[in-house]
């Protein structure tokens, strides 16, 4: 293969992975692991919205329904973390 194609493949292998690890490290500095992992369920929703806005791909009804289920699940998990954070310490 031409060197430019090889360079592009190497670049795509290193840069997005490094960016993802930096974002994950930053997230783990501010959230617990279990809380941060729950936000990974938003990725399909975000990519569907980006495809719709940037590429004009209209999602099917089943995709919209699945996205709503995923987003509501993330919301429920977020609510459970807020409720557990507000509990007072036991008086032992």
Short mmCIF file of C-alpha atoms in Angstrom, two decimals:
data_model
loop_
_atom_site.label_atom_id
_atom_site.label_comp_id
_atom_site.label_asym_id
_atom_site.label_seq_id
_atom_site.Cartn_x
_atom_site.Cartn_y
_atom_site.Cartn_z
CA UNK A 1 0.00 0.00 0.00
CA UNK A 2 1.01 3.59 -0.53
CA UNK A 3 2.64 5.35 2.44
CA UNK A 4 -0.18 7.87 2.67
CA UNK A 5 -2.73 5.08 3.18
CA UNK A 6 -0.50 3.42 5.76
CA UNK A 7 -0.13 6.73 7.59
CA UNK A 8 -3.90 7.26 7.57
CA UNK A 9 -4.50 3.81 9.06
CA UNK A 10 -1.88 4.38 11.76
CA UNK A 11 -3.31 7.82 12.51
CA UNK A 12 -6.84 6.43 12.80
CA UNK A 13 -5.57 3.69 15.08
CA UNK A 14 -3.71 6.00 17.46
CA UNK A 15 -5.55 9.33 17.57
CA UNK A 16 -9.14 8.22 18.29
CA UNK A 17 -7.94 5.65 20.84
CA UNK A 18 -5.79 8.24 22.63
CA UNK A 19 -8.66 10.72 22.62
CA UNK A 20 -11.02 8.09 24.03
CA UNK A 21 -8.59 7.16 26.81
CA UNK A 22 -8.10 10.80 27.74
CA UNK A 23 -11.85 11.36 27.87
CA UNK A 24 -12.33 8.20 29.95
CA UNK A 25 -9.58 9.26 32.40
CA UNK A 26 -11.12 12.71 32.75
CA UNK A 27 -14.54 11.18 33.38
CA UNK A 28 -13.20 8.80 36.04
CA UNK A 29 -11.65 11.73 37.89
CA UNK A 30 -15.12 13.23 38.35
CA UNK A 31 -17.43 10.19 38.60
CA UNK A 32 -17.36 6.70 40.03
CA UNK A 33 -16.78 3.89 37.56
CA UNK A 34 -20.29 2.47 37.93
CA UNK A 35 -21.83 5.89 37.36
CA UNK A 36 -19.62 6.61 34.34
CA UNK A 37 -20.36 3.25 32.70
CA UNK A 38 -24.08 3.97 32.77
CA UNK A 39 -23.49 6.90 30.42
CA UNK A 40 -22.08 4.55 27.77
CA UNK A 41 -25.69 3.62 26.97
CA UNK A 42 -26.10 7.12 25.53
CA UNK A 43 -23.64 6.45 22.70
CA UNK A 44 -26.16 4.85 20.29
CA UNK A 45 -28.57 7.74 20.91
CA UNK A 46 -25.89 10.35 20.28
CA UNK A 47 -24.68 8.65 17.09
CA UNK A 48 -28.26 8.37 15.78
CA UNK A 49 -28.82 12.08 16.40
CA UNK A 50 -25.49 12.94 14.76
CA UNK A 51 -26.39 10.81 11.73
CA UNK A 52 -29.75 12.53 11.50
CA UNK A 53 -28.36 16.07 11.82
CA UNK A 54 -25.10 15.73 9.91
CA UNK A 55 -25.92 13.11 7.26
CA UNK A 56 -29.67 13.44 6.89
CA UNK A 57 -30.29 9.80 7.85
CA UNK A 58 -33.79 9.62 9.27
CA UNK A 59 -33.94 6.94 11.99
CA UNK A 60 -36.63 4.27 11.87
CA UNK A 61 -39.34 4.11 14.51
CA UNK A 62 -37.72 1.11 16.19
CA UNK A 63 -34.46 3.07 16.49
CA UNK A 64 -36.25 5.98 18.13
CA UNK A 65 -38.04 3.61 20.53
CA UNK A 66 -34.75 1.92 21.44
CA UNK A 67 -33.08 5.28 21.98
CA UNK A 68 -35.88 6.38 24.30
CA UNK A 69 -35.54 3.17 26.30
CA UNK A 70 -31.77 3.61 26.58
CA UNK A 71 -32.02 7.28 27.60
CA UNK A 72 -34.71 6.52 30.17
CA UNK A 73 -32.50 3.76 31.60
CA UNK A 74 -29.60 6.17 31.97
CA UNK A 75 -31.94 8.67 33.60
CA UNK A 76 -33.17 6.05 36.08
CA UNK A 77 -29.63 5.08 37.00
CA UNK A 78 -28.75 8.75 37.47
CA UNK A 79 -31.74 9.20 39.74
CA UNK A 80 -30.71 6.22 41.84
CA UNK A 81 -27.23 7.71 42.32
CA UNK A 82 -28.74 11.01 43.44
CA UNK A 83 -30.96 9.23 45.97
CA UNK A 84 -28.08 7.24 47.43
CA UNK A 85 -25.89 10.32 47.67
CA UNK A 86 -28.48 12.14 49.82
CA UNK A 87 -28.79 9.41 52.47
CA UNK A 88 -27.53 10.45 55.89
CA UNK A 89 -24.85 8.43 57.59
CA UNK A 90 -26.08 5.87 60.15
CA UNK A 91 -25.91 6.90 63.80
CA UNK A 92 -23.92 3.96 65.13
#
